[in-house]
Amino acid sequence: MKARQQNMEKKGIHRASGEQPKRKMLSSVLSIGMKVLVIGSGGREHALVWKLRQSPRVGEIFCLPGNGGICQEATCVSGDPKNLEGLLAAAHQLHPDITIVGPELPLSLGVVDEFTRRGLPIFGPTQAAAQLESSKSFAKEFMQRHNIPTAHYAVCTSEDELRKSLGLFSTPVVVKADGLAAGKGVVITPTREEAATVAAEMLSGKRLGVPAARVVLEEHLQGDELSFLVISDGERVAPLVAAQDHKRVGEGDTGANTGGMGAYSSDSLLDQGMADWLLNHIARPTIAGMKQEGADYRGILYCGLMMTARGPMVLEFNCRFGDPETQAVLMRLDSDLVEAIEASVDGRVSDGLFTWSSDASCCVVMASGGYPEGFVGGKEISGLDRVARMENVKVFHAGTTKRDQKFYSSGGRVLGVTARAPTLEGAIDRSYNAVRSVFFEDMHYRGDIGARALKQKI
Ligand code: AMP
C-alpha cells in the first residue's frame, strides 16, 4: 500500500494526507444562547449570519471582519481571514461555541486543523480535504482515481509537457491554473496556440502574478451549469437545494468572468431522479474517496457541474458555500441551519436534516462601476429603507460600509438583492422590483438573472 502511494507521488499523484485532528462533539457544548463566529465579509457571510439569527439556539453572533450590512445583525470584529494567528486570537478572546468559515482561503491554509487541535469547534473541511478546491490537479486526479465523471484533462508542469499534451485536445481548450485564483485561473482558449500562450503565462507567473506549479488542460464541455451542494459529516451526505449561478458580467452570459452576478434556486432545476444520481455518482463517491484517502470531508461540498449530453460532469469542487448561490439557497431554508452544522461536526448527518420551502428564490447582484476589472467604491447607497419594508425580500450586503447611519459601497460586488416567491417568475419579479428601488452612482447589474430558466419552461 505504502509502495503504491510512493509510486503515485513520484508521478505527481498526491493523496489527501492521513493526519486527522480530533474534533470536539458539538452537541455536548451547545444548548441555547450559543455564541457563533462567522469568518468572512461578503454576501455569503451576510446570508449565513441572517439565517443563524433565526435560530432559537443562537445568542450572540460575531463576524470577522463582516461589512456594513452584517454589522446590523452581528457584532463585527476586525481581523483578516487570511491570518490564522489572528483568527485563533479572536477565538480565544470570544470563546465561540462554533466557528463557521465562509471563504476558501482560510480553509486551504488549515484553519480547521489549527482550531481543532486547540479544541475549538469549527465547521468545514481540513486543509487536506480542502485540496479538492485549492488544487485543480489534485481534484482531477482524485476524480480519476474514484471514477467521478469529469472532463478529460492533462496536468502539465513545463512548456515541453504543454506542447506534447495540447496535440491531444480539440478546440476550444480550457486552461486552468492549479492554485486558488479567485475566479481568474480559468481561461477558455479558442486555439491551441492561444492555449499554449495562456498556460505558459500561468506557469511563468506573468498571468496571475505568482507562478502556478502546474496547469490543467481540459476538454471544453457544453451544457447547462448547475451548482449542487451537500453537507457531509465525513461519511454521510444530505443535499441542499440546487442553484444556478451567473458568472459572466454581461447579459446573455457575455463579457468577463466575475465572482457571480446573481443566482436563482427552484425545484424545477433538478428532479428527484437526477438528484439521486448526483448523490450516488458524485457526492457520495467523493466523500467516500476522501475517507478512503484518510481525509474525512466534513462541511459543505459544492459540486460545480456541467449537464452535458454525456451526463453530468464535475467542473470544479468548492469546499464551502458558494457566493451568491448561498443567498438564493438559504432564502429557501425553513429549518435551523445550526442543527445542520452541528450534525456535520458531530457525525450524524441524515436525510431529514433540512426542510426546504417549495418557493423559488432569486438573487440579483448590484456591482460597482468598473467591476470586475477593478471598482470605484465610496458611493452612497439609497433606497435600502424602502426595500427593508418589502415582504420576502432581503438585501445581503457584499461590499458596504456604514458611516453616520448611511451605507456606502466598498467592494466590486456591493449588494445581493434576494427574494422568494411561490414561482420563479414571482421571485425574479420581486428581486428586480427591489433592485429598482436601490441606487448608487455607476452601479450595474444584470437584467436577466433566471431568465433562461423561464424561457426553457415556455
Ligand atoms: P471552474 O473554476 O473550474 O469552475 O471554472 C470556472 C468556469 O469556467 C465554470 O463555471 C465554467 O463556466 C467554465 N469552465 C470550467 N471548466 C470548463 C470546461 N471543462 N468546459 C467548459 N467550461 C468550463
PDB file of N, CA, C and O and ligand atoms in Angstrom, residues 136 151 174 176 186 188 218-221 225 247 257 306 315-316, ligand 1:
ATOM      1  N   LYS A 136      -6.505  22.254  -8.414  1.00  0.00           N
ATOM      2  CA  LYS A 136      -7.312  21.690  -9.507  1.00  0.00           C
ATOM      3  C   LYS A 136      -6.724  20.362  -9.969  1.00  0.00           C
ATOM      4  O   LYS A 136      -7.463  19.461 -10.349  1.00  0.00           O
ATOM      5  N   ALA A 151     -14.377  16.202 -17.097  1.00  0.00           N
ATOM      6  CA  ALA A 151     -13.823  16.365 -18.451  1.00  0.00           C
ATOM      7  C   ALA A 151     -12.440  15.722 -18.556  1.00  0.00           C
ATOM      8  O   ALA A 151     -11.704  15.670 -17.566  1.00  0.00           O
ATOM      9  N   VAL A 174      -9.725  24.375 -22.468  1.00  0.00           N
ATOM     10  CA  VAL A 174      -9.867  25.078 -21.189  1.00  0.00           C
ATOM     11  C   VAL A 174      -8.537  24.957 -20.437  1.00  0.00           C
ATOM     12  O   VAL A 174      -7.995  23.862 -20.302  1.00  0.00           O
ATOM     13  N   LYS A 176      -6.468  25.801 -16.907  1.00  0.00           N
ATOM     14  CA  LYS A 176      -6.709  26.140 -15.501  1.00  0.00           C
ATOM     15  C   LYS A 176      -5.400  26.155 -14.714  1.00  0.00           C
ATOM     16  O   LYS A 176      -4.635  25.196 -14.772  1.00  0.00           O
ATOM     17  N   VAL A 186      -9.116  30.407 -14.722  1.00  0.00           N
ATOM     18  CA  VAL A 186      -9.671  29.543 -15.776  1.00  0.00           C
ATOM     19  C   VAL A 186      -9.848  30.368 -17.044  1.00  0.00           C
ATOM     20  O   VAL A 186     -10.479  31.421 -17.017  1.00  0.00           O
ATOM     21  N   ILE A 188     -10.829  29.988 -21.243  1.00  0.00           N
ATOM     22  CA  ILE A 188     -11.265  29.143 -22.361  1.00  0.00           C
ATOM     23  C   ILE A 188     -10.635  29.716 -23.625  1.00  0.00           C
ATOM     24  O   ILE A 188     -10.888  30.872 -23.969  1.00  0.00           O
ATOM     25  N   GLU A 218      -7.966  21.130 -20.162  1.00  0.00           N
ATOM     26  CA  GLU A 218      -9.196  20.365 -20.033  1.00  0.00           C
ATOM     27  C   GLU A 218     -10.018  20.436 -21.306  1.00  0.00           C
ATOM     28  O   GLU A 218     -10.035  21.475 -21.986  1.00  0.00           O
ATOM     29  N   GLU A 219     -10.696  19.357 -21.593  1.00  0.00           N
ATOM     30  CA  GLU A 219     -11.658  19.297 -22.689  1.00  0.00           C
ATOM     31  C   GLU A 219     -12.781  20.316 -22.418  1.00  0.00           C
ATOM     32  O   GLU A 219     -13.214  20.442 -21.274  1.00  0.00           O
ATOM     33  N   HIS A 220     -13.201  21.021 -23.440  1.00  0.00           N
ATOM     34  CA  HIS A 220     -14.283  22.001 -23.267  1.00  0.00           C
ATOM     35  C   HIS A 220     -15.632  21.283 -23.297  1.00  0.00           C
ATOM     36  O   HIS A 220     -15.955  20.568 -24.247  1.00  0.00           O
ATOM     37  N   LEU A 221     -16.410  21.449 -22.242  1.00  0.00           N
ATOM     38  CA  LEU A 221     -17.713  20.780 -22.141  1.00  0.00           C
ATOM     39  C   LEU A 221     -18.825  21.764 -22.479  1.00  0.00           C
ATOM     40  O   LEU A 221     -18.701  22.959 -22.209  1.00  0.00           O
ATOM     41  N   GLU A 225     -24.893  24.785 -16.702  1.00  0.00           N
ATOM     42  CA  GLU A 225     -24.166  24.628 -15.440  1.00  0.00           C
ATOM     43  C   GLU A 225     -25.151  24.537 -14.283  1.00  0.00           C
ATOM     44  O   GLU A 225     -26.228  25.142 -14.321  1.00  0.00           O
ATOM     45  N   LYS A 247     -22.107  33.677 -13.928  1.00  0.00           N
ATOM     46  CA  LYS A 247     -20.723  34.110 -13.691  1.00  0.00           C
ATOM     47  C   LYS A 247     -20.285  35.322 -14.520  1.00  0.00           C
ATOM     48  O   LYS A 247     -19.474  36.110 -14.090  1.00  0.00           O
ATOM     49  N   ASN A 257     -15.519  37.057 -16.746  1.00  0.00           N
ATOM     50  CA  ASN A 257     -15.960  36.254 -15.602  1.00  0.00           C
ATOM     51  C   ASN A 257     -15.918  37.099 -14.335  1.00  0.00           C
ATOM     52  O   ASN A 257     -15.036  37.940 -14.169  1.00  0.00           O
ATOM     53  N   MET A 306     -21.414  20.518 -15.097  1.00  0.00           N
ATOM     54  CA  MET A 306     -21.917  20.825 -16.434  1.00  0.00           C
ATOM     55  C   MET A 306     -22.823  19.659 -16.810  1.00  0.00           C
ATOM     56  O   MET A 306     -22.393  18.488 -16.772  1.00  0.00           O
ATOM     57  N   LEU A 315     -17.141  20.197 -13.001  1.00  0.00           N
ATOM     58  CA  LEU A 315     -16.212  21.234 -13.479  1.00  0.00           C
ATOM     59  C   LEU A 315     -15.239  21.581 -12.361  1.00  0.00           C
ATOM     60  O   LEU A 315     -14.065  21.841 -12.583  1.00  0.00           O
ATOM     61  N   GLU A 316     -15.777  21.658 -11.159  1.00  0.00           N
ATOM     62  CA  GLU A 316     -14.934  22.040 -10.018  1.00  0.00           C
ATOM     63  C   GLU A 316     -15.626  21.634  -8.733  1.00  0.00           C
ATOM     64  O   GLU A 316     -16.841  21.457  -8.690  1.00  0.00           O
TER      65      GLU A 316
HETATM   66  P1  AMP B   1     -14.015  26.380 -12.515  1.00  0.00           P
HETATM   67  O1  AMP B   1     -13.390  27.365 -11.566  1.00  0.00           O
HETATM   68  O2  AMP B   1     -13.176  25.208 -12.808  1.00  0.00           O
HETATM   69  O3  AMP B   1     -15.431  26.034 -12.189  1.00  0.00           O
HETATM   70  O4  AMP B   1     -14.228  27.228 -13.838  1.00  0.00           O
HETATM   71  C1  AMP B   1     -14.917  28.473 -13.881  1.00  0.00           C
HETATM   72  C2  AMP B   1     -15.896  28.482 -15.021  1.00  0.00           C
HETATM   73  O5  AMP B   1     -15.233  28.167 -16.246  1.00  0.00           O
HETATM   74  C3  AMP B   1     -17.005  27.426 -14.890  1.00  0.00           C
HETATM   75  O6  AMP B   1     -18.069  27.872 -14.097  1.00  0.00           O
HETATM   76  C4  AMP B   1     -17.392  27.225 -16.335  1.00  0.00           C
HETATM   77  O7  AMP B   1     -18.263  28.246 -16.776  1.00  0.00           O
HETATM   78  C5  AMP B   1     -16.073  27.374 -17.074  1.00  0.00           C
HETATM   79  N1  AMP B   1     -15.445  26.034 -17.276  1.00  0.00           N
HETATM   80  C6  AMP B   1     -14.567  25.431 -16.444  1.00  0.00           C
HETATM   81  N2  AMP B   1     -14.197  24.213 -16.939  1.00  0.00           N
HETATM   82  C7  AMP B   1     -14.858  24.066 -18.090  1.00  0.00           C
HETATM   83  C8  AMP B   1     -14.908  23.031 -19.073  1.00  0.00           C
HETATM   84  N3  AMP B   1     -14.182  21.913 -18.973  1.00  0.00           N
HETATM   85  N4  AMP B   1     -15.715  23.210 -20.144  1.00  0.00           N
HETATM   86  C9  AMP B   1     -16.449  24.341 -20.297  1.00  0.00           C
HETATM   87  N5  AMP B   1     -16.436  25.372 -19.400  1.00  0.00           N
HETATM   88  C10 AMP B   1     -15.652  25.234 -18.323  1.00  0.00           C
END
